[in-house]
Coordinates of C-alpha atoms in Angstrom, one line a residue:
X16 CA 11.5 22.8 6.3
X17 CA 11.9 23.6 2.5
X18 CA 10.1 21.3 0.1
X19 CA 12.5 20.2 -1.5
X20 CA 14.5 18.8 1.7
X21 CA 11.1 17.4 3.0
X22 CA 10.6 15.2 -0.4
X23 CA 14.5 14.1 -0.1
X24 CA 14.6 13.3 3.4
X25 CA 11.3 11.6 3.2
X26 CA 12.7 10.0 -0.3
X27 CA 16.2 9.0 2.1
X28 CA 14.6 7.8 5.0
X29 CA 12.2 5.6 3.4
X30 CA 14.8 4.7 0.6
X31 CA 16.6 3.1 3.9
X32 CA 13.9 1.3 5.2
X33 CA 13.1 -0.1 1.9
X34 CA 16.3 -1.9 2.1
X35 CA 16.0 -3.2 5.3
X36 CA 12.2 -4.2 4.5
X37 CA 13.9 -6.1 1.3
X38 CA 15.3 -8.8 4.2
X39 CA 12.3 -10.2 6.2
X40 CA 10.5 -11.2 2.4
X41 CA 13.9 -12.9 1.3
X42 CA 14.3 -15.2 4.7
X43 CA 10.2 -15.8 4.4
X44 CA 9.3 -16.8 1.4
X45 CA 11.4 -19.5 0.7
X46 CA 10.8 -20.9 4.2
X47 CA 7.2 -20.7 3.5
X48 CA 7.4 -22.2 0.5
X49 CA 9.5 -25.5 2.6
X50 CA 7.5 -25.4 5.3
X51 CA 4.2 -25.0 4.3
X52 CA 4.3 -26.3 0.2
X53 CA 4.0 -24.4 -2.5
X54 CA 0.4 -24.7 -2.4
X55 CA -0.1 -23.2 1.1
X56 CA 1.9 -20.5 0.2
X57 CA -0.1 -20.1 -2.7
X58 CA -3.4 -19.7 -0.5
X59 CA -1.4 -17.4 2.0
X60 CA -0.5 -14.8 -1.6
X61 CA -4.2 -15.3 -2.2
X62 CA -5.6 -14.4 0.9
X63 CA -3.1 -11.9 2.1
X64 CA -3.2 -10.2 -1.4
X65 CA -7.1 -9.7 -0.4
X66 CA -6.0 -8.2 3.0
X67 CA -3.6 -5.6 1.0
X68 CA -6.4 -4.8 -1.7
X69 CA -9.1 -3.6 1.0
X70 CA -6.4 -1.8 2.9
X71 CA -5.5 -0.4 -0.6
X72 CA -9.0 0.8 -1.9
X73 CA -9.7 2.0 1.9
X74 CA -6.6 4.5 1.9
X75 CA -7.7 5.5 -1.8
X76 CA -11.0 6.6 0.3
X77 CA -9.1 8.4 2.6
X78 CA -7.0 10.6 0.2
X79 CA -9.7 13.0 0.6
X80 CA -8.5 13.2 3.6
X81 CA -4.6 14.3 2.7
X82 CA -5.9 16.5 0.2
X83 CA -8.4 18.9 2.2
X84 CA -6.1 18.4 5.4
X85 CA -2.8 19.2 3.4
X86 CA -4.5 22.2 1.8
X87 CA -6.6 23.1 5.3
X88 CA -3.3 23.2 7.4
X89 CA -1.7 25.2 4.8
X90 CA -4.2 27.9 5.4
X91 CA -3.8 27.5 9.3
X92 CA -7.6 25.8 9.4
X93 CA -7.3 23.4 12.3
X94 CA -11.2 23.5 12.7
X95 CA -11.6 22.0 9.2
X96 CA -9.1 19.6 9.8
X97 CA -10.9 18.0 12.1
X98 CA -14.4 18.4 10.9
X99 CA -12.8 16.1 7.9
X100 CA -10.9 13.8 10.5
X101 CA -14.1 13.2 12.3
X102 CA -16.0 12.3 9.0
X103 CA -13.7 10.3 8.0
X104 CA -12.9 8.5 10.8
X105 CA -17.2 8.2 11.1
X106 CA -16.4 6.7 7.2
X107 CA -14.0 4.5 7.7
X108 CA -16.1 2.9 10.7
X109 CA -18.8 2.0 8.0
X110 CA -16.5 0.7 5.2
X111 CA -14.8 -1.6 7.8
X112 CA -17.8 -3.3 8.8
X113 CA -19.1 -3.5 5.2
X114 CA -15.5 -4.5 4.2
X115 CA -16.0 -7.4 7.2
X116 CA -19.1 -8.4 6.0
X117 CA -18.5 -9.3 2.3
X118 CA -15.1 -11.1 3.4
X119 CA -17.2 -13.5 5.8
X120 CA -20.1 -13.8 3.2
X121 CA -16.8 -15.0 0.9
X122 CA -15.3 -17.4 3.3
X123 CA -18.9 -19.1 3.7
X124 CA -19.3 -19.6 0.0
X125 CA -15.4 -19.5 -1.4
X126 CA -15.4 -23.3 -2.5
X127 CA -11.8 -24.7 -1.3
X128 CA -12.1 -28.7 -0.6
X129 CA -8.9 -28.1 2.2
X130 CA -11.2 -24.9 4.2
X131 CA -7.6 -23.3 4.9
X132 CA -8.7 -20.4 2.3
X133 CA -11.9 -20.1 4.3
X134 CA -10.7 -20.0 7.9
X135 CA -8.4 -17.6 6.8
X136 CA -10.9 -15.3 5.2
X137 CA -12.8 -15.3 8.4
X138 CA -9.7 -13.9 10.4
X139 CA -9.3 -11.3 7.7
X140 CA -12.6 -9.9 8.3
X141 CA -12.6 -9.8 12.0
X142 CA -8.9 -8.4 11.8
X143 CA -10.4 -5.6 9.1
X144 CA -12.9 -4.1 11.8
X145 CA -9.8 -2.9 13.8
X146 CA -7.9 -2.5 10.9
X147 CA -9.6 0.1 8.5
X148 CA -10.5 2.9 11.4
X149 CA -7.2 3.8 12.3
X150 CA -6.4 5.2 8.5
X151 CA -7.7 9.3 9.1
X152 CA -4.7 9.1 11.3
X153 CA -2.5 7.5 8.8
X154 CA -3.9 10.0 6.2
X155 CA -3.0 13.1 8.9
X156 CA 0.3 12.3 8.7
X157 CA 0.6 12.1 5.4
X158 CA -0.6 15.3 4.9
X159 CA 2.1 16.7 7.0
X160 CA 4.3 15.0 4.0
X161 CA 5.8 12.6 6.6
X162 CA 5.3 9.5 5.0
X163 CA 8.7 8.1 6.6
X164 CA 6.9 7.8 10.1
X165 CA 4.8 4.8 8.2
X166 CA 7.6 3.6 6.3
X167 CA 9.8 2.9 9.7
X168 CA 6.2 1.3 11.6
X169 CA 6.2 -1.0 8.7
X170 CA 10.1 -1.7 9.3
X171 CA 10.2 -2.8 12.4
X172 CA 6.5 -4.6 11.9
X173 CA 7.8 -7.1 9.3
X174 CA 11.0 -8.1 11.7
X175 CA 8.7 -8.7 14.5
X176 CA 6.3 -10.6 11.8
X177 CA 9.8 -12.8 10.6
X178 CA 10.4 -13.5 14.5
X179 CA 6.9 -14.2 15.5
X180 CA 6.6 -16.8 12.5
X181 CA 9.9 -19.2 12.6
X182 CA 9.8 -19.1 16.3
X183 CA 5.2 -20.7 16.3
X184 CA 6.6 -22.7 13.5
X185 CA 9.2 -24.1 15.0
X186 CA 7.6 -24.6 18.9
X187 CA 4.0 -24.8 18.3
X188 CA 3.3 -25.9 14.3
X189 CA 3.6 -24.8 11.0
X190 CA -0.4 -23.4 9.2
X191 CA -2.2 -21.0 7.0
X192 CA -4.4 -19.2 10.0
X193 CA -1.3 -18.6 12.5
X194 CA 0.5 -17.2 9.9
X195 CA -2.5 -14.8 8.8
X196 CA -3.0 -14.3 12.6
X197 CA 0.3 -13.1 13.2
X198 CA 0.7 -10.7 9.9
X199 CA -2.6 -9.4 10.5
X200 CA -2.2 -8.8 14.7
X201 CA 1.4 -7.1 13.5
X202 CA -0.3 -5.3 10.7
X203 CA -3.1 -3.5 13.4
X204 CA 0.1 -2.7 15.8
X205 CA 2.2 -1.1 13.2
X206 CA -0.9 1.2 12.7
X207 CA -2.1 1.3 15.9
X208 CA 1.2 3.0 16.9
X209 CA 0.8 5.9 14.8
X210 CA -2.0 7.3 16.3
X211 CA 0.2 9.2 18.8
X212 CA 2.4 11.0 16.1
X213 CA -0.8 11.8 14.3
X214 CA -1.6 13.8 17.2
X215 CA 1.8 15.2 18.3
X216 CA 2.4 16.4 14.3
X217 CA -0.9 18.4 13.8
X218 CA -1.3 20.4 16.9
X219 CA -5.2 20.5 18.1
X220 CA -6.2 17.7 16.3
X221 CA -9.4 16.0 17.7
X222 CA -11.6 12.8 16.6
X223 CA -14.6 13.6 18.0
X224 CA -18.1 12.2 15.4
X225 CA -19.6 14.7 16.9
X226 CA -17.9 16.9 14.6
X227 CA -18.8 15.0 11.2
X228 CA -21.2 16.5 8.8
X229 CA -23.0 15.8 5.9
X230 CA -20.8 18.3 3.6
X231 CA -17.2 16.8 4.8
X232 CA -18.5 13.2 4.1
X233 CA -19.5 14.2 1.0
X234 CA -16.5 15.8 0.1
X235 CA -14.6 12.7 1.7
X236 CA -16.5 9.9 0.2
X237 CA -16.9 11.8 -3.3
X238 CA -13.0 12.5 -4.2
X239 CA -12.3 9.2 -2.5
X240 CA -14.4 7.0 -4.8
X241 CA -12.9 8.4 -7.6
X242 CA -9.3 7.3 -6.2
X243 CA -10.8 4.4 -5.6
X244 CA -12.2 3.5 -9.1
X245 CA -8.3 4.3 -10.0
X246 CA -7.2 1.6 -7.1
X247 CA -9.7 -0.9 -8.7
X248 CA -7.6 -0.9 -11.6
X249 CA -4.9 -1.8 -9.5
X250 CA -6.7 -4.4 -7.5
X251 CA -8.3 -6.3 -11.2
X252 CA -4.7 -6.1 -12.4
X253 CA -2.8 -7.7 -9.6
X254 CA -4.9 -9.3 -7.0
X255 CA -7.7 -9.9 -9.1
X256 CA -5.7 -12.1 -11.7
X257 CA -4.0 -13.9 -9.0
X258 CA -7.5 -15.2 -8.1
X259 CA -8.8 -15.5 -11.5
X260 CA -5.7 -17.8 -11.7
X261 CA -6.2 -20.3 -8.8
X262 CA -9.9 -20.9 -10.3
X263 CA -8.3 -21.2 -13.8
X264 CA -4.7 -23.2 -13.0
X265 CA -3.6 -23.8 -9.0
X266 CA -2.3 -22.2 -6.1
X267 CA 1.0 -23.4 -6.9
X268 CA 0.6 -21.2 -10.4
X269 CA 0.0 -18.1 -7.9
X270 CA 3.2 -18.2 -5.9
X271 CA 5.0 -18.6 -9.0
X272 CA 3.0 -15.7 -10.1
X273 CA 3.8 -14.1 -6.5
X274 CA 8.0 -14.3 -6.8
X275 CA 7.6 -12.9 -10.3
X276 CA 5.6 -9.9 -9.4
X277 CA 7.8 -9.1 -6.2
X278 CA 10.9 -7.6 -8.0
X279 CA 8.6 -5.3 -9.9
X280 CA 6.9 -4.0 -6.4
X281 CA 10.3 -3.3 -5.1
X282 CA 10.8 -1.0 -7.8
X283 CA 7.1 0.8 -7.1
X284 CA 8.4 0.6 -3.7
X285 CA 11.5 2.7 -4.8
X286 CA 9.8 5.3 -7.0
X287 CA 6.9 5.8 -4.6
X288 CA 9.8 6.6 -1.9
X289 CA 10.1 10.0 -4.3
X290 CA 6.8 10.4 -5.4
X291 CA 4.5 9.7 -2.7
X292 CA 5.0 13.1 -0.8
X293 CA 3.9 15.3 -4.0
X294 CA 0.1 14.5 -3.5
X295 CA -0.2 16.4 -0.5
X296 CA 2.6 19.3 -1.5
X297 CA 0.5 19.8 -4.4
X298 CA -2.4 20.1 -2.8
X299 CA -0.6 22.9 -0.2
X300 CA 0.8 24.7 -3.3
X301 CA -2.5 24.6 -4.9
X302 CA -4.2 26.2 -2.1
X303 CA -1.3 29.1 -1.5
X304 CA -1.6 29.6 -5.7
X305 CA 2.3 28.6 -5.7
X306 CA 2.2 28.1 -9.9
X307 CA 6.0 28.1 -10.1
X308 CA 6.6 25.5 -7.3
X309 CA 3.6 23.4 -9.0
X310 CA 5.9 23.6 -12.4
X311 CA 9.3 22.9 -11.1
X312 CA 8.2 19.9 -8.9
X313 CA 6.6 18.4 -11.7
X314 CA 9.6 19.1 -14.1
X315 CA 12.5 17.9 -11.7
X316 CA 10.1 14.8 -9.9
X317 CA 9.8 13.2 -13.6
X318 CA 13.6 13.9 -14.3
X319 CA 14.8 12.1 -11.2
X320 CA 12.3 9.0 -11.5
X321 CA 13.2 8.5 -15.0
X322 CA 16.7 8.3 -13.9
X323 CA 15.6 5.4 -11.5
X324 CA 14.1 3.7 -13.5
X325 CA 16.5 3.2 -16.0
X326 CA 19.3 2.4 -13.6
X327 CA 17.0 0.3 -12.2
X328 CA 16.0 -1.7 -15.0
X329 CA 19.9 -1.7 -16.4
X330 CA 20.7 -3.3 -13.1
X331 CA 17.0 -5.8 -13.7
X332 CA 18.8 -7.3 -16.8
X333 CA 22.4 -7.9 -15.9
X334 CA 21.2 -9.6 -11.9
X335 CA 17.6 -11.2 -12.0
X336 CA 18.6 -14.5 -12.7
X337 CA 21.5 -15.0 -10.4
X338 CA 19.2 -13.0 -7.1
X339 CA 15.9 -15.9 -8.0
X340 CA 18.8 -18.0 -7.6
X341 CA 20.3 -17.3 -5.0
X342 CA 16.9 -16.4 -3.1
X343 CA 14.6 -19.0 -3.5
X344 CA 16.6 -21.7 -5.6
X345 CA 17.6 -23.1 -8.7
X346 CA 14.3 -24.5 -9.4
X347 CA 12.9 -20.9 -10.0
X348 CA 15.3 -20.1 -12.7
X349 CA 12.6 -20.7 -15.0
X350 CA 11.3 -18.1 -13.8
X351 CA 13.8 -15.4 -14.7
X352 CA 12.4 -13.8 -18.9
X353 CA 8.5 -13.5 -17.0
X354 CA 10.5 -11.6 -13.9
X355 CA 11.9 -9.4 -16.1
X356 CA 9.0 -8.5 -18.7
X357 CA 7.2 -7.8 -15.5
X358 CA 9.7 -5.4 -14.0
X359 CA 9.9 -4.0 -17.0
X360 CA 6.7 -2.7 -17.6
X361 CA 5.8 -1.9 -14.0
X362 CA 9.0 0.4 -14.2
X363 CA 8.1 2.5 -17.3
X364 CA 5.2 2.5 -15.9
X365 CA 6.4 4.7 -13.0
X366 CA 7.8 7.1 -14.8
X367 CA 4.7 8.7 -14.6
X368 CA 4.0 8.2 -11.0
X369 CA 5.4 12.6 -11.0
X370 CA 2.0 13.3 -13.2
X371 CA -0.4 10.8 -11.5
X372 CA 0.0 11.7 -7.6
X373 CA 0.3 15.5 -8.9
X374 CA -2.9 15.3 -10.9
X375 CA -4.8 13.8 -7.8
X376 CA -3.1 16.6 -5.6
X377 CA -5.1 19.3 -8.0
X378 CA -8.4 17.0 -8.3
X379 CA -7.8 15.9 -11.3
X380 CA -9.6 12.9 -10.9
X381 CA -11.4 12.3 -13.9
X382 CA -7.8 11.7 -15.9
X383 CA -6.2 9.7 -13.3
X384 CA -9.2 7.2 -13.4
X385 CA -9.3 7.5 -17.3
X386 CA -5.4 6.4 -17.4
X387 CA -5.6 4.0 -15.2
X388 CA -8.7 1.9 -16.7
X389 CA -7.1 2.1 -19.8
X390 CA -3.8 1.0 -18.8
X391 CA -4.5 -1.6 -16.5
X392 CA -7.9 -2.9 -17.1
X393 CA -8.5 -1.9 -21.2
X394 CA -5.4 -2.8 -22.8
X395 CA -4.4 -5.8 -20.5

């Protein structure tokens, strides 16, 4: 398949999910927010935001793995493939339990007087131990440039998470650790299911730790902690303020926080449909010395998103009051100028999500953790 029909049926496919991902959030939240208070829903942002940061900062670790494998199969290299599987998959292992670890040592010591954040936390950390070693297979797929295959696991996993909540709310009772229970259980089945097209998509690939060396874990662990140190940026500027403010304000101020951030992730939901494929493309065309590919991808890819984004935000500005009000009420209004400063920003933002993924692709990594700190951590 050309490129350029691979990046616009992954863009269309996911571009379709997106939408129907857009409905299970808009029934849930507001029946959250009745159902459990505004400060429970608060502590569920909180604590699920903390599930979505460690998933985040482990598939930065494993975008070593998209680049070598994207490259590797390029060159027709399954051996190396899975020499880099196997080490990561050996890697992954070790960050889960670690991961596990300091979420339990924070549920001991997290000082809540109600104990919901800290039973919580301890179901995050068990559910991380069969979380985080499933994302080598994740990361295989992606380096085939089928990022869609994820994007329809999620689909279906957040109906099935809608259903399994109202119907143990409504015939068993309404809490903080069912509903963690059930996202997190749902979350380990949508990956869980992957593992078979990981294996039908890249033919000979084996997991065997057998086949993990020293060199591939180097190479794994040392271009994904650089990613990483970009996704800490990420993680400060999003889930660490929503911390920061239930220790300086409440959890009430967090979901308010929570609705206003949500139209902004749509949009890097929307751009990331188009830009999330180039990593790995780069990477091929990189190792194949495709120059003129490299050029026009990065030409056209900032062209297009640009043209999103200011549709997007054109649309942000005429709508965002009358969709807080019709989703979650009219005593979110309020809420409406912060909505859309946020949106905003996070949009123009993307406009350089072309650059960043392509400047990872080539190992650029030094630039794309330079940008980031300053424009997330620095200037914030």
């Amino acid at each position: 398949m050309r490129q350029s029909h691979l990046i616009l049926s992954n863009a269309a496919i996911m571009w379709a999910t997106q939408a129907l991902q857009i409905i299970p959030p808009l029934i849930l939240v507001p029946y959250l927010i009745h159902s459990i208070g505004e400060s429970g829903y608060g502590v569920y942002v909180l604590v699920w935001s903390l599930v979505m940061s460690i998933d985040q900062l482990e598939t930065s670790l494993q975008s070593g793995v998209v680049k070598y494998s994207a490259g590797f199969l390029a060159q027709g290299r399954i051996d190396k493939v899975n020499k880099v599987v196997s080490s990561s998959f050996v890697f992954s292992i070790l960050l889960a339990i670690v991961a596990c670890a300091g979420t339990l040592v924070l549920a001991v010591f997290y000082n809540d007087p109600s104990r919901q954040i800290n039973s919580a936390l301890v179901v995050v950390g068990v559910m991380i131990l069969f979380i985080v070693p499933l994302t080598p297979y994740i990361a295989v797929i992606q380096s085939r440039q089928r990022y869609y295959v994820g994007a329809i696991a999620v689909t279906i996993s957040r109906y099935i998470s809608l259903a399994a909540v109202l119907i143990w709310f409504r015939l068993v009772n309404p809490s903080i650790e069912a509903l963690i229970i059930i996202m997190a259980v749902i979350l380990f089945l949508s990956r869980l299911v992957q593992v078979p097209f990981a294996y039908r998509l890249v033919y000979g690939l084996r997991n065997d730790p057998s086949l993990s060396n020293r060199k591939d874990f180097r190479l794994i662990a040392t271009f994904g902690s650089s990613i990483v140190l970009a996704s800490l940026c990420l993680v400060i500027n999003s889930t660490g303020v929503q911390w920061l403010m239930d220790m300086l304000a409440s959890t009430t101020f967090v979901a308010h926080l929570a609705i206003m951030l949500m139209p902004g992730l749509l949009m890097s939901t929307i751009i990331g449909a188009v830009t999330i494929t180039v990593m790995p493309a780069t990477s091929a065309y990189e190792a194949t010395g495709n120059q003129r590919m490299l050029q026009e991808m990065l030409i056209r890819g900032t062209r297009y998103t640009s043209i999103l984004v200011l549709a997007g935000l054109f649309a942000a500005s005429l709508l965002m009051k009358n969709l807080l009000l019709v989703w979650i009420g009219s005593d979110y209004v309020f809420l409406t100028p912060y909505a859309l400063a946020l949106f905003a920003s996070n949009s123009l933002m993307h406009t350089s999500s072309i650059s960043h993924h392509m400047l990872k692709g080539t190992g650029k990594l030094r630039a794309v953790v330079g940008i980031y700190f300053l424009g997330l951590v620095i200037v914030p």
